[in-house]
mmCIF file of C-alpha atoms in Angstrom:
data_model
loop_
_atom_site.group_PDB
_atom_site.id
_atom_site.type_symbol
_atom_site.label_atom_id
_atom_site.label_comp_id
_atom_site.label_asym_id
_atom_site.label_seq_id
_atom_site.Cartn_x
_atom_site.Cartn_y
_atom_site.Cartn_z
ATOM 1 C CA MET A 1 0.071 0.111 -0.192
ATOM 2 C CA THR A 2 1.269 3.824 -1.284
ATOM 3 C CA ALA A 3 1.461 5.614 1.359
ATOM 4 C CA ASN A 4 -1.748 8.296 -0.444
ATOM 5 C CA GLN A 5 -3.532 4.926 0.481
ATOM 6 C CA ASN A 6 -2.280 4.539 4.041
ATOM 7 C CA LEU A 7 -3.633 8.882 4.910
ATOM 8 C CA PRO A 8 -7.280 7.567 4.918
ATOM 9 C CA LYS A 9 -7.345 4.880 6.945
ATOM 10 C CA ALA A 10 -4.787 7.311 9.147
ATOM 11 C CA ILE A 11 -6.619 10.067 9.358
ATOM 12 C CA MET A 12 -9.990 7.724 10.204
ATOM 13 C CA ALA A 13 -8.162 5.860 13.082
ATOM 14 C CA PHE A 14 -7.155 9.628 14.540
ATOM 15 C CA LEU A 15 -11.039 10.446 14.640
ATOM 16 C CA TYR A 16 -12.319 7.595 16.009
ATOM 17 C CA LEU A 17 -9.646 7.893 18.769
ATOM 18 C CA ALA A 18 -10.477 11.575 19.333
ATOM 19 C CA VAL A 19 -14.015 10.387 19.569
ATOM 20 C CA ILE A 20 -12.954 7.018 21.916
ATOM 21 C CA VAL A 21 -11.330 9.427 24.434
ATOM 22 C CA LEU A 22 -13.771 12.466 24.879
ATOM 23 C CA GLY A 23 -16.255 9.783 24.770
ATOM 24 C CA ILE A 24 -14.562 8.547 27.676
ATOM 25 C CA MET A 25 -13.743 12.379 29.583
ATOM 26 C CA ILE A 26 -17.115 13.346 29.617
ATOM 27 C CA PHE A 27 -18.325 9.557 30.648
ATOM 28 C CA ILE A 28 -16.311 10.023 33.567
ATOM 29 C CA ALA A 29 -17.358 13.942 33.797
ATOM 30 C CA PRO A 30 -20.812 14.619 31.709
ATOM 31 C CA PRO A 31 -21.412 17.466 29.847
ATOM 32 C CA SER A 32 -23.950 20.352 31.492
ATOM 33 C CA ILE A 33 -27.753 20.420 29.816
ATOM 34 C CA PHE A 34 -29.339 23.141 28.048
ATOM 35 C CA PRO A 35 -32.880 23.644 30.171
ATOM 36 C CA ASP A 36 -35.113 23.252 27.268
ATOM 37 C CA PRO A 37 -33.401 19.885 26.289
ATOM 38 C CA ALA A 38 -33.751 19.179 30.205
ATOM 39 C CA ASN A 39 -36.974 18.294 29.883
ATOM 40 C CA VAL A 40 -36.688 15.079 27.921
ATOM 41 C CA PHE A 41 -35.259 14.205 30.607
ATOM 42 C CA HIS A 42 -37.975 15.232 33.236
ATOM 43 C CA VAL A 43 -40.061 13.623 31.264
ATOM 44 C CA MET A 44 -38.055 10.134 30.934
ATOM 45 C CA ARG A 45 -37.395 10.908 35.051
ATOM 46 C CA SER A 46 -41.498 11.249 35.344
ATOM 47 C CA MET A 47 -41.807 8.266 33.264
ATOM 48 C CA GLN A 48 -39.842 5.831 35.683
ATOM 49 C CA LEU A 49 -41.832 7.236 37.997
ATOM 50 C CA GLY A 50 -44.568 5.573 36.685
ATOM 51 C CA GLY A 51 -46.328 8.874 34.361
ATOM 52 C CA GLY A 52 -47.799 8.059 30.940
ATOM 53 C CA PHE A 53 -45.281 7.687 27.336
ATOM 54 C CA ASN A 54 -43.675 10.911 27.039
ATOM 55 C CA ARG A 55 -45.888 12.708 29.345
ATOM 56 C CA LEU A 56 -44.124 15.814 31.781
ATOM 57 C CA ILE A 57 -45.180 15.737 35.125
ATOM 58 C CA THR A 58 -45.402 18.566 37.153
ATOM 59 C CA PRO A 59 -46.530 20.519 40.372
ATOM 60 C CA ASP A 60 -49.472 22.731 39.129
ATOM 61 C CA ALA A 61 -49.097 26.128 39.524
ATOM 62 C CA ASP A 62 -52.629 27.177 39.951
ATOM 63 C CA ASN A 63 -52.557 24.124 43.452
ATOM 64 C CA LEU A 64 -49.383 23.457 44.450
ATOM 65 C CA THR A 65 -51.066 20.472 46.289
ATOM 66 C CA GLN A 66 -51.974 18.738 42.971
ATOM 67 C CA ASN A 67 -49.884 17.521 39.505
ATOM 68 C CA THR A 68 -50.265 18.229 36.340
ATOM 69 C CA SER A 69 -49.140 16.212 33.410
ATOM 70 C CA GLU A 70 -48.310 17.324 29.359
ATOM 71 C CA PHE A 71 -47.851 15.376 26.178
ATOM 72 C CA LEU A 72 -44.625 16.639 25.543
ATOM 73 C CA THR A 73 -44.754 18.155 21.763
ATOM 74 C CA TRP A 74 -42.319 19.607 20.973
ATOM 75 C CA TRP A 75 -38.730 17.352 21.427
ATOM 76 C CA SER A 76 -38.727 13.859 20.033
ATOM 77 C CA PRO A 77 -38.645 10.884 22.416
ATOM 78 C CA GLY A 78 -36.183 9.136 21.344
ATOM 79 C CA GLN A 79 -34.131 11.627 22.263
ATOM 80 C CA TYR A 80 -34.438 10.087 25.932
ATOM 81 C CA LEU A 81 -35.483 6.391 25.312
ATOM 82 C CA VAL A 82 -31.541 5.742 24.419
ATOM 83 C CA PRO A 83 -29.737 7.226 26.932
ATOM 84 C CA TYR A 84 -32.456 5.065 29.148
ATOM 85 C CA ALA A 85 -31.669 2.236 27.257
ATOM 86 C CA PHE A 86 -28.352 2.560 28.217
ATOM 87 C CA LYS A 87 -29.299 3.191 31.935
ATOM 88 C CA LEU A 88 -31.312 -0.550 31.926
ATOM 89 C CA LEU A 89 -28.740 -2.027 30.379
ATOM 90 C CA PHE A 90 -25.578 -1.587 32.362
ATOM 91 C CA GLY A 91 -26.791 0.591 34.972
ATOM 92 C CA VAL A 92 -25.648 3.526 34.653
ATOM 93 C CA ASN A 93 -26.666 7.384 35.651
ATOM 94 C CA THR A 94 -28.340 10.115 33.087
ATOM 95 C CA GLY A 95 -25.083 11.980 32.665
ATOM 96 C CA GLN A 96 -23.518 8.392 31.815
ATOM 97 C CA ALA A 97 -26.165 7.429 29.262
ATOM 98 C CA SER A 98 -25.993 10.264 27.878
ATOM 99 C CA ALA A 99 -22.070 10.102 27.475
ATOM 100 C CA LEU A 100 -22.873 6.495 25.105
ATOM 101 C CA THR A 101 -25.063 8.467 22.920
ATOM 102 C CA ILE A 102 -23.499 10.659 22.495
ATOM 103 C CA THR A 103 -20.134 8.940 22.147
ATOM 104 C CA LEU A 104 -22.308 6.061 20.067
ATOM 105 C CA CYS A 105 -24.391 8.840 17.613
ATOM 106 C CA GLN A 106 -20.838 10.417 16.644
ATOM 107 C CA LEU A 107 -19.285 7.197 15.399
ATOM 108 C CA LEU A 108 -22.043 6.235 13.930
ATOM 109 C CA GLY A 109 -22.239 9.651 12.614
ATOM 110 C CA LEU A 110 -19.094 9.752 11.212
ATOM 111 C CA ALA A 111 -18.641 6.219 9.053
ATOM 112 C CA GLY A 112 -22.448 7.116 7.791
ATOM 113 C CA PHE A 113 -20.178 10.752 6.491
ATOM 114 C CA TYR A 114 -18.002 8.573 5.357
ATOM 115 C CA ALA A 115 -19.971 5.739 3.593
ATOM 116 C CA PHE A 116 -21.980 8.482 2.162
ATOM 117 C CA PHE A 117 -19.076 10.619 0.433
ATOM 118 C CA LYS A 118 -17.576 7.410 -0.749
ATOM 119 C CA LYS A 119 -20.660 6.064 -2.460
ATOM 120 C CA THR A 120 -20.950 9.673 -4.143
ATOM 121 C CA GLY A 121 -17.751 9.652 -5.654
ATOM 122 C CA PHE A 122 -14.870 11.100 -2.901
ATOM 123 C CA SER A 123 -11.615 9.560 -3.102
ATOM 124 C CA PRO A 124 -10.911 7.708 0.283
ATOM 125 C CA LEU A 125 -8.733 10.672 0.525
ATOM 126 C CA ILE A 126 -10.650 13.849 0.387
ATOM 127 C CA ALA A 127 -13.618 11.579 1.991
ATOM 128 C CA ALA A 128 -11.496 11.233 4.999
ATOM 129 C CA LEU A 129 -10.452 15.079 5.069
ATOM 130 C CA SER A 130 -14.146 15.877 4.925
ATOM 131 C CA LEU A 131 -14.679 13.973 7.962
ATOM 132 C CA LEU A 132 -11.186 15.084 9.133
ATOM 133 C CA PHE A 133 -12.758 19.320 8.625
ATOM 134 C CA ILE A 134 -16.435 18.011 9.800
ATOM 135 C CA GLY A 135 -14.348 17.062 13.709
ATOM 136 C CA CYS A 136 -12.417 20.567 13.758
ATOM 137 C CA GLN A 137 -16.069 22.333 14.053
ATOM 138 C CA GLN A 138 -17.667 23.848 16.963
ATOM 139 C CA PHE A 139 -20.944 22.275 16.400
ATOM 140 C CA PHE A 140 -18.737 18.866 16.101
ATOM 141 C CA VAL A 141 -16.864 19.486 19.637
ATOM 142 C CA VAL A 142 -20.634 21.140 21.427
ATOM 143 C CA PRO A 143 -22.185 17.853 22.442
ATOM 144 C CA TYR A 144 -18.802 16.755 24.424
ATOM 145 C CA VAL A 145 -18.932 20.487 26.286
ATOM 146 C CA PHE A 146 -23.082 20.576 26.006
ATOM 147 C CA CYS A 147 -25.557 18.138 26.112
ATOM 148 C CA ASN A 148 -28.021 20.416 23.511
#
């Protein structure tokens, strides 16, 4: 194999290794969470405590001795069902389950983009360099700091 054939593999190995190292770091110290997406974890907790599917149970503002239930329509259940599955399967807390979800999705995303770029006719080198460019963008790193 020539150096030109090994370079895409080296770039991809570096990207995967970087995602795995970042994933280990956020597993140890999970990312912060923005208030709005935190609602999905409130829904997950409501379901864990016996609430209905995709329902947010909160105190009633008019009568704090009562609860109110609201069907959450602005967030997809998939955003908490995957971390919830990790919680059930591995016995981890919500932060660690989020870290596993972020790491898995980043790895799958890189593999999917690489396959897509190669399928559309990019050479392996250009596909790998494109992913390296994507990996250097702020939006790629944000999930390791804030669970958005």
